Amino acid sequence: MTRFAEKEDVVLLHENEKGIYGDIPERCLEIHKALPEMKAIFDPANYVQCGVDTLQAWELLKGYVKYLHIKDALADGSVVPAGKGIGNVEFILGDFKKIGGNSVTVEPHLTVFDGLKALEKEGDTSVIGEVYKYATAKEAFSAAVSALRELI
């Protein structure tokens, strides 16, 4: 895939994601060292949900990061608006900018939706926090965007 992508001037990306081999920073680093042309999507909430210190993960991987997925989480794994959890999103955003990064994706996951349910492994359930509850997906997305704007 990487050879084909290079010929087509396409950049492949790997996102750290709970429940896959590339879930923790050490294994993500292994992937990027084996395939240096593959860049990283850094998702702080996914690291929090894997019990990882996001600042340590950032220091280890920031040289490979092409863009950020903006979402945050609490220690219990529940997803919260950016900057409201323990993912160090504000610091990571600032450092990303300092090293020339400028691409982010708002990935709020502040409500459970059919597409998210379909991606979960049997027995896994997305945890939506009690503090940040939204009546509609539109309201949840608006809260996620507002939180990101505050950090920027």
XYZ file of N, CA, C and O in Angstrom:
608
model
N 0.814 -1.195 0.000
C 0.000 0.000 0.000
C 0.858 1.260 0.000
O 0.531 2.211 -0.690
N 1.929 1.257 0.795
C 2.738 2.478 0.867
C 3.436 2.767 -0.450
O 3.531 3.923 -0.854
N 3.904 1.738 -1.145
C 4.561 1.958 -2.441
C 3.568 2.499 -3.465
O 3.872 3.419 -4.218
N 2.369 1.935 -3.488
C 1.337 2.417 -4.402
C 0.970 3.859 -4.060
O 0.837 4.699 -4.946
N 0.799 4.153 -2.783
C 0.424 5.498 -2.358
C 1.478 6.517 -2.774
O 1.135 7.600 -3.269
N 2.737 6.176 -2.604
C 3.807 7.098 -3.001
C 3.755 7.402 -4.498
O 3.910 8.552 -4.905
N 3.523 6.374 -5.321
C 3.425 6.577 -6.768
C 2.284 7.514 -7.133
O 2.352 8.239 -8.115
N 1.225 7.488 -6.345
C 0.033 8.298 -6.619
C 0.043 9.616 -5.852
O -0.943 10.342 -5.858
N 1.141 9.908 -5.168
C 1.281 11.126 -4.364
C 0.194 11.217 -3.286
O -0.414 12.263 -3.058
N -0.057 10.084 -2.633
C -1.038 9.976 -1.547
C -0.279 9.687 -0.258
O 0.672 8.905 -0.248
N -0.698 10.323 0.823
C -0.097 10.070 2.128
C -1.048 9.194 2.925
O -2.212 9.542 3.119
N -0.539 8.047 3.363
C -1.332 7.163 4.211
C -1.160 7.587 5.664
O -0.083 8.027 6.072
N -2.229 7.421 6.448
C -2.217 7.817 7.846
C -2.697 6.666 8.725
O -3.575 5.903 8.330
N -2.130 6.593 9.906
C -2.575 5.620 10.902
C -3.055 6.376 12.136
O -2.345 7.237 12.658
N -4.267 6.060 12.593
C -4.787 6.654 13.821
C -4.631 5.665 14.970
O -5.001 4.494 14.840
N -4.120 6.165 16.086
C -4.127 5.348 17.297
C -5.591 5.098 17.671
O -6.388 6.016 17.734
N -5.944 3.871 17.834
C -7.348 3.512 18.076
C -7.394 2.365 19.062
O -6.668 1.382 18.903
N -8.232 2.496 20.073
C -8.343 1.411 21.050
C -8.833 0.147 20.361
O -9.615 0.200 19.408
N -8.313 -0.984 20.804
C -8.771 -2.262 20.283
C -8.062 -2.743 19.031
O -8.429 -3.774 18.481
N -7.038 -2.004 18.556
C -6.252 -2.465 17.411
C -4.787 -2.536 17.826
O -4.406 -2.079 18.909
N -3.927 -3.075 16.958
C -2.516 -3.174 17.304
C -1.913 -1.801 17.570
O -1.142 -1.629 18.512
N -2.269 -0.815 16.784
C -1.723 0.532 16.956
C -2.512 1.353 17.954
O -2.956 2.458 17.642
N -2.693 0.813 19.146
C -3.493 1.500 20.161
C -2.648 2.303 21.142
O -3.083 3.330 21.643
N -1.454 1.850 21.417
C -0.592 2.531 22.391
C 0.632 3.098 21.665
O 0.991 2.626 20.582
N 1.263 4.122 22.237
C 2.321 4.824 21.503
C 3.499 3.948 21.098
O 4.054 4.133 20.013
N 3.873 2.996 21.918
C 5.019 2.151 21.577
C 4.756 1.338 20.310
O 5.629 1.188 19.463
N 3.536 0.830 20.178
C 3.212 0.059 18.968
C 3.002 0.984 17.771
O 3.329 0.617 16.641
N 2.472 2.183 18.018
C 2.363 3.160 16.925
C 3.755 3.516 16.417
O 3.979 3.586 15.204
N 4.694 3.726 17.336
C 6.066 4.036 16.941
C 6.659 2.890 16.126
O 7.338 3.122 15.111
N 6.388 1.670 16.523
C 6.859 0.503 15.771
C 6.326 0.547 14.337
O 7.072 0.313 13.379
N 5.056 0.871 14.178
C 4.447 0.974 12.847
C 5.142 2.063 12.033
O 5.504 1.860 10.872
N 5.342 3.240 12.653
C 5.934 4.364 11.914
C 7.408 4.133 11.592
O 7.881 4.584 10.543
N 8.120 3.429 12.429
C 9.518 3.101 12.113
C 9.587 2.090 10.973
O 10.466 2.172 10.122
N 8.643 1.154 10.942
C 8.617 0.147 9.868
C 8.134 0.758 8.555
O 8.562 0.335 7.478
N 7.242 1.749 8.652
C 6.660 2.391 7.466
C 6.764 3.908 7.640
O 5.761 4.592 7.864
N 7.971 4.466 7.530
C 8.142 5.899 7.815
C 7.345 6.819 6.897
O 7.067 7.958 7.265
N 6.947 6.341 5.733
C 6.142 7.166 4.839
C 4.683 7.265 5.315
O 3.943 8.131 4.866
N 4.283 6.401 6.240
C 2.938 6.469 6.805
C 2.967 7.449 7.978
O 3.760 7.308 8.894
N 2.128 8.433 7.926
C 2.080 9.458 8.965
C 1.019 9.105 10.008
O 0.276 8.150 9.857
N 0.955 9.905 11.061
C 0.072 9.608 12.181
C -1.082 10.593 12.296
O -0.934 11.778 12.026
N -2.201 10.057 12.736
C -3.318 10.849 13.242
C -3.261 10.662 14.754
O -3.303 9.527 15.233
N -3.148 11.741 15.479
C -3.033 11.672 16.934
C -4.390 11.996 17.550
O -4.932 13.070 17.344
N -4.930 11.045 18.303
C -6.225 11.212 18.960
C -6.032 11.090 20.467
O -5.892 9.983 20.991
N -5.994 12.222 21.176
C -5.760 12.174 22.622
C -6.769 11.311 23.380
O -6.386 10.557 24.282
N -8.042 11.401 23.037
C -9.056 10.635 23.773
C -8.822 9.134 23.651
O -9.007 8.393 24.617
N -8.413 8.687 22.470
C -8.157 7.254 22.308
C -7.007 6.796 23.201
O -7.044 5.689 23.744
N -5.989 7.633 23.351
C -4.903 7.273 24.273
C -5.398 7.246 25.712
O -5.062 6.327 26.470
N -6.190 8.232 26.108
C -6.746 8.238 27.467
C -7.523 6.952 27.702
O -7.387 6.307 28.751
N -8.329 6.544 26.729
C -9.136 5.331 26.878
C -8.290 4.061 26.943
O -8.776 3.029 27.385
N -7.030 4.168 26.537
C -6.103 3.031 26.651
C -5.214 3.149 27.893
O -4.282 2.364 28.060
N -5.492 4.140 28.733
C -4.711 4.319 29.955
C -3.334 4.905 29.732
O -2.423 4.697 30.527
N -3.153 5.662 28.649
C -1.857 6.206 28.258
C -1.770 7.688 28.630
O -2.739 8.429 28.466
N -0.596 8.106 29.087
C -0.322 9.525 29.326
C -0.147 10.189 27.958
O 0.794 9.880 27.224
N -1.035 11.104 27.620
C -1.006 11.706 26.287
C 0.234 12.563 26.047
O 0.689 12.663 24.903
N 0.785 13.153 27.087
C 1.995 13.962 26.892
C 3.185 13.082 26.537
O 3.997 13.436 25.679
N 3.295 11.925 27.177
C 4.366 10.985 26.819
C 4.162 10.467 25.396
O 5.116 10.357 24.622
N 2.920 10.151 25.044
C 2.622 9.681 23.682
C 2.971 10.758 22.663
O 3.570 10.473 21.619
N 2.615 12.000 22.960
C 2.890 13.114 22.056
C 4.388 13.269 21.832
O 4.839 13.408 20.691
N 5.158 13.254 22.899
C 6.613 13.415 22.766
C 7.216 12.299 21.924
O 8.123 12.535 21.126
N 6.708 11.108 22.071
C 7.228 9.957 21.333
C 6.872 10.018 19.848
O 7.677 9.629 18.998
N 5.705 10.545 19.527
C 5.170 10.422 18.167
C 5.029 11.710 17.381
O 4.746 11.666 16.184
N 5.227 12.862 17.998
C 4.885 14.113 17.313
C 5.621 14.310 15.989
O 5.100 14.969 15.095
N 6.778 13.728 15.830
C 7.499 13.835 14.572
C 6.817 13.135 13.403
O 7.131 13.400 12.243
N 5.875 12.270 13.697
C 5.146 11.535 12.653
C 3.745 12.093 12.405
O 3.075 11.708 11.452
N 3.279 12.994 13.274
C 1.876 13.414 13.257
C 1.593 14.371 12.108
O 2.239 15.405 11.964
N 0.598 14.014 11.304
C 0.140 14.835 10.183
C -1.077 15.660 10.584
O -1.237 16.777 10.147
N -1.970 15.070 11.384
C -3.089 15.857 11.897
C -3.655 15.259 13.172
O -3.335 14.141 13.553
N -4.477 16.079 13.833
C -5.043 15.719 15.132
C -6.534 15.444 15.005
O -7.244 16.157 14.304
N -6.987 14.424 15.708
C -8.417 14.222 15.930
C -8.714 14.882 17.253
O -8.147 14.512 18.271
N -9.593 15.857 17.251
C -9.867 16.610 18.461
C -11.053 16.024 19.204
O -12.213 16.182 18.808
N -10.728 15.293 20.247
C -11.693 14.882 21.254
C -10.902 14.598 22.520
O -9.692 14.420 22.491
N -11.596 14.591 23.636
C -10.955 14.465 24.936
C -11.711 13.410 25.733
O -12.820 13.016 25.361
N -11.130 12.949 26.819
C -11.783 11.933 27.640
C -11.344 12.080 29.096
O -10.307 12.668 29.394
N -12.161 11.516 29.956
C -11.850 11.441 31.380
C -11.205 10.091 31.677
O -11.231 9.185 30.839
N -10.661 9.949 32.872
C -9.977 8.711 33.242
C -10.873 7.482 33.129
O -10.378 6.380 32.864
N -12.185 7.650 33.293
C -13.095 6.499 33.168
C -13.383 6.147 31.708
O -14.137 5.227 31.415
N -12.789 6.903 30.769
C -12.962 6.635 29.339
C -14.080 7.408 28.688
O -14.236 7.357 27.475
N -14.868 8.123 29.479
C -15.981 8.860 28.879
C -15.460 10.046 28.073
O -14.525 10.728 28.478
N -16.077 10.243 26.917
C -15.667 11.308 26.003
C -16.318 12.614 26.438
O -17.502 12.651 26.773
N -15.504 13.669 26.428
C -15.947 15.000 26.834
C -15.436 16.012 25.814
O -14.545 15.705 25.012
N -15.958 17.232 25.835
C -15.453 18.250 24.903
C -13.953 18.509 25.106
O -13.420 18.346 26.216
N -13.290 18.910 24.061
C -11.846 19.182 24.102
C -11.512 20.155 25.225
O -12.167 21.178 25.387
N -10.489 19.807 25.996
C -10.061 20.661 27.098
C -10.769 20.386 28.402
O -10.393 20.922 29.434
N -11.780 19.521 28.388
C -12.543 19.216 29.601
C -12.126 17.889 30.220
O -12.635 17.497 31.255
N -11.188 17.201 29.572
C -10.743 15.903 30.064
C -9.281 15.946 30.469
O -8.723 17.015 30.737
N -8.653 14.774 30.449
C -7.252 14.660 30.871
C -6.316 14.397 29.693
O -5.181 13.969 29.880
N -6.788 14.689 28.472
C -6.001 14.400 27.278
C -4.959 15.445 26.907
O -4.255 15.287 25.915
N -4.850 16.521 27.689
C -3.866 17.583 27.410
C -4.027 18.171 26.012
O -3.051 18.518 25.348
N -5.265 18.297 25.578
C -5.564 18.741 24.217
C -5.016 20.147 23.955
O -4.436 20.400 22.901
N -5.168 21.056 24.904
C -4.705 22.425 24.689
C -3.192 22.464 24.472
O -2.714 23.118 23.533
N -2.434 21.751 25.290
C -0.980 21.734 25.117
C -0.609 21.116 23.775
O 0.242 21.635 23.048
N -1.222 19.989 23.451
C -0.895 19.278 22.209
C -1.224 20.141 20.995
O -0.423 20.231 20.053
N -2.370 20.825 21.013
C -2.719 21.746 19.921
C -1.643 22.825 19.759
O -1.205 23.114 18.643
N -1.232 23.427 20.864
C -0.217 24.487 20.818
C 1.115 23.988 20.313
O 1.771 24.641 19.485
N 1.526 22.827 20.776
C 2.812 22.272 20.348
C 2.756 21.855 18.889
O 3.720 22.032 18.143
N 1.627 21.310 18.466
C 1.427 20.924 17.073
C 1.603 22.142 16.170
O 2.277 22.079 15.143
N 1.022 23.249 16.569
C 1.156 24.484 15.799
C 2.619 24.936 15.755
O 3.109 25.354 14.702
N 3.322 24.844 16.885
C 4.733 25.258 16.947
C 5.609 24.466 15.980
O 6.591 24.992 15.470
N 5.266 23.194 15.748
C 6.085 22.370 14.853
C 5.566 22.394 13.418
O 5.979 21.597 12.580
N 4.630 23.316 13.149
C 4.149 23.490 11.780
C 2.872 22.761 11.449
O 2.401 22.808 10.312
N 2.277 22.082 12.424
C 1.027 21.380 12.174
C -0.134 22.348 12.067
O -0.164 23.362 12.751
N -1.073 22.023 11.189
C -2.218 22.925 11.033
C -3.502 22.204 10.631
O -4.473 22.849 10.275
N -3.520 20.890 10.677
C -4.716 20.151 10.263
C -5.322 19.422 11.451
O -4.656 18.618 12.104
N -6.600 19.719 11.703
C -7.314 19.067 12.792
C -8.690 18.630 12.301
O -9.239 19.204 11.366
N -9.217 17.626 12.939
C -10.559 17.141 12.673
C -11.310 17.116 13.990
O -10.810 16.570 14.964
N -12.486 17.702 14.021
C -13.328 17.609 15.206
C -14.019 16.254 15.153
O -14.749 15.952 14.209
N -13.735 15.443 16.134
C -14.329 14.107 16.213
C -14.967 13.972 17.591
O -14.416 13.371 18.493
N -16.139 14.574 17.772
C -16.644 14.756 19.127
C -17.050 13.489 19.879
O -16.742 13.351 21.043
N -17.759 12.591 19.249
C -18.261 11.383 19.921
C -18.940 11.712 21.249
O -18.806 10.976 22.222
N -19.659 12.812 21.283
C -20.351 13.223 22.508
C -21.759 12.644 22.608
O -22.442 12.846 23.604
N -22.185 11.953 21.574
C -23.423 11.179 21.602
C -23.124 9.865 20.897
O -22.229 9.787 20.051
N -23.825 8.826 21.263
C -23.655 7.545 20.579
C -24.555 7.567 19.350
O -25.730 7.903 19.435
N -23.973 7.238 18.202
C -24.724 7.254 16.955
C -24.502 5.925 16.246
O -23.590 5.168 16.588
N -25.354 5.611 15.283
C -25.327 4.300 14.632
C -23.961 3.969 14.053
O -23.495 2.846 14.182
N -23.300 4.939 13.408
C -21.991 4.688 12.814
C -20.958 4.290 13.858
O -20.122 3.423 13.619
N -21.012 4.901 15.021
C -20.082 4.557 16.099
C -20.386 3.168 16.635
O -19.480 2.356 16.825
N -21.645 2.873 16.847
C -22.032 1.546 17.329
C -21.540 0.461 16.383
O -21.083 -0.595 16.809
N -21.624 0.719 15.093
C -21.228 -0.273 14.091
C -19.739 -0.569 14.119
O -19.308 -1.655 13.733
N -18.938 0.390 14.578
C -17.492 0.202 14.615
C -17.003 -0.530 15.857
O -15.886 -1.022 15.886
N -17.823 -0.591 16.883
C -17.393 -1.177 18.144
C -17.368 -2.691 18.073
O -18.217 -3.317 17.449
N -16.362 -3.259 18.755
C -16.290 -4.708 18.861
C -17.381 -5.194 19.798
O -17.851 -4.456 20.666
N -17.742 -6.444 19.655
C -18.749 -7.014 20.538
C -18.297 -6.874 21.989
O -17.157 -7.174 22.332
N -19.170 -6.372 22.807
C -18.852 -6.177 24.223
C -18.330 -4.795 24.558
O -18.331 -4.396 25.711
N -17.853 -4.042 23.552
C -17.384 -2.671 23.779
C -18.558 -1.723 23.663
O -19.426 -1.887 22.822
N -18.549 -0.712 24.495
C -19.578 0.312 24.436
C -18.933 1.662 24.637
O -18.125 1.829 25.552
N -19.267 2.610 23.805
C -18.767 3.961 24.002
C -19.391 4.535 25.259
O -20.573 4.345 25.521
N -18.555 5.219 26.029
C -19.027 5.804 27.277
C -19.248 7.293 27.052
O -18.323 8.013 26.699
N -20.465 7.716 27.226
C -20.792 9.129 27.132
C -20.944 9.623 28.559
O -21.713 9.066 29.342
N -20.187 10.634 28.911
C -20.163 11.128 30.281
C -21.495 11.691 30.742
O -22.334 12.093 29.944
N -21.677 11.714 32.041
C -22.895 12.239 32.645
C -22.893 13.764 32.691
O -23.947 14.385 32.671
N -21.718 14.366 32.774
C -21.623 15.815 32.913
C -21.975 16.522 31.610
O -22.669 17.530 31.612
N -21.510 15.992 30.498
C -21.725 16.619 29.193
C -22.695 15.772 28.383
O -22.296 14.902 27.629
N -23.981 16.028 28.584
C -25.024 15.299 27.852
C -25.722 16.257 26.912
O -25.974 17.411 27.264
N -26.051 15.770 25.735
C -26.665 16.606 24.710
C -27.893 15.910 24.169
O -27.892 14.702 23.953
N -28.925 16.701 23.926
C -30.205 16.163 23.465
C -30.144 15.671 22.024
O -30.840 14.737 21.650
N -29.305 16.318 21.208
C -29.235 15.958 19.792
C -27.775 15.904 19.342
O -26.885 16.480 19.983
N -27.555 15.255 18.215
C -26.208 15.204 17.637
C -25.746 16.605 17.240
O -24.568 16.942 17.393
N -26.659 17.421 16.756
C -26.309 18.792 16.366
C -25.836 19.593 17.578
O -24.849 20.324 17.500
N -26.527 19.460 18.692
C -26.144 20.148 19.921
C -24.762 19.655 20.402
O -23.921 20.447 20.817
N -24.527 18.359 20.318
C -23.246 17.787 20.731
C -22.111 18.296 19.841
O -21.037 18.656 20.329
N -22.362 18.339 18.531
C -21.329 18.818 17.616
C -21.024 20.287 17.866
O -19.866 20.700 17.859
N -22.060 21.078 18.108
C -21.877 22.494 18.408
C -21.029 22.673 19.667
O -20.132 23.530 19.708
N -21.267 21.865 20.685
C -20.472 21.930 21.915
C -19.015 21.560 21.646
O -18.093 22.195 22.172
N -18.798 20.555 20.804
C -17.431 20.139 20.476
C -16.681 21.239 19.737
O -15.519 21.525 20.026
N -17.347 21.868 18.786
C -16.721 22.952 18.019
C -16.433 24.149 18.927
O -15.353 24.744 18.861
N -17.368 24.485 19.789
C -17.169 25.603 20.713
C -15.980 25.352 21.639
O -15.179 26.261 21.905
N -15.853 24.138 22.129
C -14.733 23.790 23.007
C -13.402 23.941 22.270
O -12.421 24.468 22.825
N -13.359 23.492 21.021
C -12.142 23.631 20.223
C -11.817 25.105 19.998
O -10.661 25.520 20.132
N -12.816 25.895 19.675
C -12.600 27.338 19.464
C -12.005 27.980 20.715
O -11.128 28.838 20.616
N -12.493 27.603 21.884
C -11.958 28.147 23.135
C -10.472 27.831 23.279
O -9.696 28.671 23.745
N -10.085 26.627 22.899
C -8.670 26.233 23.026
C -7.784 26.913 22.003
O -6.627 27.204 22.283
N -8.327 27.153 20.821
C -7.547 27.803 19.774
C -7.361 29.273 20.130
O -6.353 29.867 19.946
